[in-house]
C-alpha positions as YAML, in Angstrom:
chain: A
units: angstrom
residues:
- id: 1
  name: MET
  ca: [-2.38, -31.65, 7.78]
- id: 2
  name: ASN
  ca: [-5.08, -30.70, 5.80]
- id: 3
  name: ARG
  ca: [-6.79, -26.82, 4.31]
- id: 4
  name: ASP
  ca: [-9.17, -26.96, 6.78]
- id: 5
  name: ALA
  ca: [-6.46, -27.55, 9.56]
- id: 6
  name: LEU
  ca: [-4.02, -24.90, 8.48]
- id: 7
  name: PHE
  ca: [-6.79, -22.61, 7.88]
- id: 8
  name: LEU
  ca: [-8.02, -23.35, 11.88]
- id: 9
  name: GLN
  ca: [-4.32, -22.87, 12.44]
- id: 10
  name: ALA
  ca: [-3.72, -19.38, 10.67]
- id: 11
  name: ALA
  ca: [-6.74, -18.42, 12.19]
- id: 12
  name: ALA
  ca: [-5.38, -19.11, 15.54]
- id: 13
  name: ALA
  ca: [-2.25, -17.45, 14.94]
- id: 14
  name: THR
  ca: [-4.61, -14.39, 14.86]
- id: 15
  name: GLY
  ca: [-5.97, -14.78, 17.94]
- id: 16
  name: HIS
  ca: [-9.28, -14.95, 16.58]
- id: 17
  name: ALA
  ca: [-11.74, -17.98, 15.68]
- id: 18
  name: PHE
  ca: [-14.12, -17.84, 12.61]
- id: 19
  name: ASP
  ca: [-16.83, -20.66, 13.52]
- id: 20
  name: GLY
  ca: [-19.52, -17.89, 14.18]
- id: 21
  name: ASP
  ca: [-21.62, -16.37, 12.12]
- id: 22
  name: ILE
  ca: [-20.11, -14.25, 9.27]
- id: 23
  name: LYS
  ca: [-21.84, -10.85, 9.95]
- id: 24
  name: VAL
  ca: [-22.35, -8.73, 7.08]
- id: 25
  name: GLY
  ca: [-23.17, -5.05, 6.97]
- id: 26
  name: GLY
  ca: [-25.58, -4.70, 4.22]
- id: 27
  name: HIS
  ca: [-28.24, -6.15, 2.15]
- id: 28
  name: TYR
  ca: [-25.94, -8.37, -0.45]
- id: 29
  name: ALA
  ca: [-25.07, -11.93, -0.85]
- id: 30
  name: PRO
  ca: [-21.51, -12.60, 0.80]
- id: 31
  name: LEU
  ca: [-21.32, -15.40, -1.77]
- id: 32
  name: VAL
  ca: [-22.42, -15.94, -4.83]
- id: 33
  name: ARG
  ca: [-21.77, -19.47, -7.40]
- id: 34
  name: HIS
  ca: [-21.94, -19.46, -10.47]
- id: 35
  name: GLY
  ca: [-21.74, -22.48, -12.43]
- id: 36
  name: LEU
  ca: [-18.20, -24.09, -10.86]
- id: 37
  name: GLN
  ca: [-17.18, -20.66, -9.74]
- id: 38
  name: LEU
  ca: [-17.20, -18.92, -6.44]
- id: 39
  name: TYR
  ca: [-17.19, -15.56, -5.81]
- id: 40
  name: VAL
  ca: [-16.36, -13.64, -2.42]
- id: 41
  name: SER
  ca: [-17.48, -10.34, -2.05]
- id: 42
  name: GLY
  ca: [-15.48, -7.73, 0.12]
- id: 43
  name: GLN
  ca: [-14.60, -8.07, 3.53]
- id: 44
  name: ILE
  ca: [-14.20, -6.15, 6.35]
- id: 45
  name: PRO
  ca: [-11.47, -6.68, 9.28]
- id: 46
  name: ARG
  ca: [-14.98, -7.95, 11.50]
- id: 47
  name: VAL
  ca: [-15.24, -10.61, 14.19]
- id: 48
  name: GLY
  ca: [-18.06, -11.01, 15.59]
- id: 49
  name: ASP
  ca: [-20.12, -8.19, 16.72]
- id: 50
  name: GLN
  ca: [-15.88, -5.89, 16.25]
- id: 51
  name: VAL
  ca: [-14.29, -4.51, 13.24]
- id: 52
  name: VAL
  ca: [-10.91, -4.51, 14.96]
- id: 53
  name: ALA
  ca: [-9.59, -2.29, 12.92]
- id: 54
  name: THR
  ca: [-11.01, 1.28, 11.97]
- id: 55
  name: GLY
  ca: [-9.26, 4.67, 10.32]
- id: 56
  name: ARG
  ca: [-7.02, 5.06, 8.35]
- id: 57
  name: ALA
  ca: [-3.27, 3.45, 7.08]
- id: 58
  name: GLY
  ca: [-0.67, 5.67, 7.69]
- id: 59
  name: ALA
  ca: [-2.96, 8.18, 10.83]
- id: 60
  name: GLU
  ca: [-5.38, 6.50, 13.12]
- id: 61
  name: VAL
  ca: [-4.65, 3.25, 11.96]
- id: 62
  name: SER
  ca: [-0.64, 1.64, 11.69]
- id: 63
  name: LEU
  ca: [1.33, -0.24, 8.95]
- id: 64
  name: GLU
  ca: [0.83, -3.52, 11.72]
- id: 65
  name: GLN
  ca: [-3.17, -2.85, 12.35]
- id: 66
  name: ALA
  ca: [-3.75, -2.63, 8.78]
- id: 67
  name: ARG
  ca: [-1.53, -6.20, 8.03]
- id: 68
  name: ALA
  ca: [-3.83, -7.65, 10.68]
- id: 69
  name: ALA
  ca: [-6.60, -5.98, 9.94]
- id: 70
  name: ALA
  ca: [-6.19, -7.64, 5.56]
- id: 71
  name: ARG
  ca: [-5.32, -10.89, 7.29]
- id: 72
  name: ILE
  ca: [-8.96, -11.19, 9.39]
- id: 73
  name: SER
  ca: [-10.92, -9.91, 6.30]
- id: 74
  name: THR
  ca: [-9.01, -13.00, 4.53]
- id: 75
  name: LEU
  ca: [-10.10, -15.19, 7.21]
- id: 76
  name: ARG
  ca: [-13.18, -14.45, 6.51]
- id: 77
  name: ALA
  ca: [-13.48, -14.58, 3.05]
- id: 78
  name: LEU
  ca: [-12.14, -18.04, 3.00]
- id: 79
  name: ALA
  ca: [-14.53, -18.99, 6.08]
- id: 80
  name: LEU
  ca: [-17.00, -18.09, 3.61]
- id: 81
  name: LEU
  ca: [-15.72, -20.48, 1.12]
- id: 82
  name: GLN
  ca: [-15.13, -23.46, 3.68]
- id: 83
  name: ARG
  ca: [-18.66, -23.33, 5.14]
- id: 84
  name: ALA
  ca: [-20.50, -22.91, 0.66]
- id: 85
  name: LEU
  ca: [-17.98, -26.04, -0.16]
- id: 86
  name: GLY
  ca: [-18.12, -28.10, 3.15]
- id: 87
  name: SER
  ca: [-14.05, -27.94, 3.31]
- id: 88
  name: LEU
  ca: [-11.19, -25.63, 1.89]
- id: 89
  name: ASP
  ca: [-9.88, -29.15, 0.20]
- id: 90
  name: GLN
  ca: [-12.64, -28.61, -2.68]
- id: 91
  name: VAL
  ca: [-10.81, -25.31, -3.12]
- id: 92
  name: ASP
  ca: [-8.85, -25.46, -6.96]
- id: 93
  name: ARG
  ca: [-7.87, -21.94, -7.32]
- id: 94
  name: ILE
  ca: [-7.93, -19.17, -6.16]
- id: 95
  name: LEU
  ca: [-8.23, -16.90, -9.25]
- id: 96
  name: ARG
  ca: [-8.01, -13.23, -7.98]
- id: 97
  name: ILE
  ca: [-7.62, -11.45, -4.31]
- id: 98
  name: THR
  ca: [-8.38, -7.66, -4.69]
- id: 99
  name: VAL
  ca: [-7.18, -5.56, -1.08]
- id: 100
  name: CYS
  ca: [-9.08, -2.51, -0.75]
- id: 101
  name: VAL
  ca: [-6.52, -0.12, 1.68]
- id: 102
  name: GLN
  ca: [-8.10, 3.43, 3.21]
- id: 103
  name: CYS
  ca: [-5.46, 5.24, 4.26]
- id: 104
  name: THR
  ca: [-4.25, 8.71, 4.39]
- id: 105
  name: PRO
  ca: [-2.49, 10.57, 0.79]
- id: 106
  name: ASP
  ca: [0.77, 9.64, 1.70]
- id: 107
  name: PHE
  ca: [0.53, 6.38, 2.90]
- id: 108
  name: THR
  ca: [2.51, 3.94, 0.29]
- id: 109
  name: GLN
  ca: [2.90, 0.62, 2.19]
- id: 110
  name: HIS
  ca: [-0.39, -0.78, -0.13]
- id: 111
  name: SER
  ca: [1.47, -4.15, -1.16]
- id: 112
  name: GLU
  ca: [2.48, -4.64, 2.34]
- id: 113
  name: VAL
  ca: [-0.92, -4.59, 3.50]
- id: 114
  name: ALA
  ca: [-1.87, -6.17, 0.60]
- id: 115
  name: ASP
  ca: [0.49, -9.29, 0.92]
- id: 116
  name: ALA
  ca: [-0.44, -9.62, 4.67]
- id: 117
  name: ALA
  ca: [-4.08, -10.62, 2.81]
- id: 118
  name: SER
  ca: [-2.69, -12.70, 0.28]
- id: 119
  name: ASP
  ca: [-0.29, -14.46, 2.72]
- id: 120
  name: LEU
  ca: [-2.81, -15.93, 3.92]
- id: 121
  name: PRO
  ca: [-4.28, -18.58, 1.31]
- id: 122
  name: HIS
  ca: [-0.85, -19.46, -0.19]
- id: 123
  name: THR
  ca: [-0.54, -21.14, 3.83]
- id: 124
  name: ALA
  ca: [-4.16, -22.54, 4.07]
- id: 125
  name: LEU
  ca: [-4.23, -23.31, -0.14]
- id: 126
  name: ALA
  ca: [-0.37, -23.73, -1.11]
- id: 127
  name: ASP
  ca: [-0.85, -25.27, -4.62]
- id: 128
  name: ALA
  ca: [-4.21, -23.72, -5.22]
- id: 129
  name: CYS
  ca: [-3.64, -19.75, -4.63]
- id: 130
  name: LEU
  ca: [-3.02, -17.13, -7.38]
- id: 131
  name: HIS
  ca: [-0.76, -19.64, -9.61]
- id: 132
  name: PRO
  ca: [-1.49, -20.69, -13.60]
- id: 133
  name: PRO
  ca: [-3.05, -23.96, -13.91]
- id: 134
  name: THR
  ca: [-0.68, -27.14, -14.36]
- id: 135
  name: PRO
  ca: [-1.20, -28.57, -17.84]
- id: 136
  name: THR
  ca: [-2.53, -32.22, -17.32]
- id: 137
  name: LYS
  ca: [-2.04, -34.96, -20.20]
- id: 138
  name: LYS
  ca: [-5.28, -36.36, -18.69]
- id: 139
  name: LYS
  ca: [-8.50, -34.67, -18.67]
- id: 140
  name: GLN
  ca: [-9.78, -34.13, -15.17]
- id: 141
  name: GLN
  ca: [-13.45, -32.98, -13.77]
- id: 142
  name: PRO
  ca: [-12.30, -29.76, -12.21]
- id: 143
  name: LYS
  ca: [-13.39, -29.20, -8.80]
- id: 144
  name: LEU
  ca: [-15.24, -26.15, -6.99]
...
């Protein structure tokens, strides 16, 4: 199964589709290309016009809702990459994922929320996600 099919499968598991517009909430570029690198802006858990989780983890938002929000935010980022490149098969490596959690002062499960975000790239991109490059004997042209 290719990465695009894995992405669709991961999106379906959330009960959402990411084939429509990826709406942004301000005057910024959701994705910027610099040479062979792409930078994706921070994403919120929005599907279409609806933000699926609002409030603070540990108060209005449960741990599971925060994890679901992290998954949706990550799927939005992957959808932006897919559109920019034509296919997630073109992704060579995910260099960094940053997860911000709005929470109460006593909330301590940040890593569990972040794990939900980082699990998706591992599912959809497997070998390209958060691993140092494997040395090769032959110099190859890098993919985007």
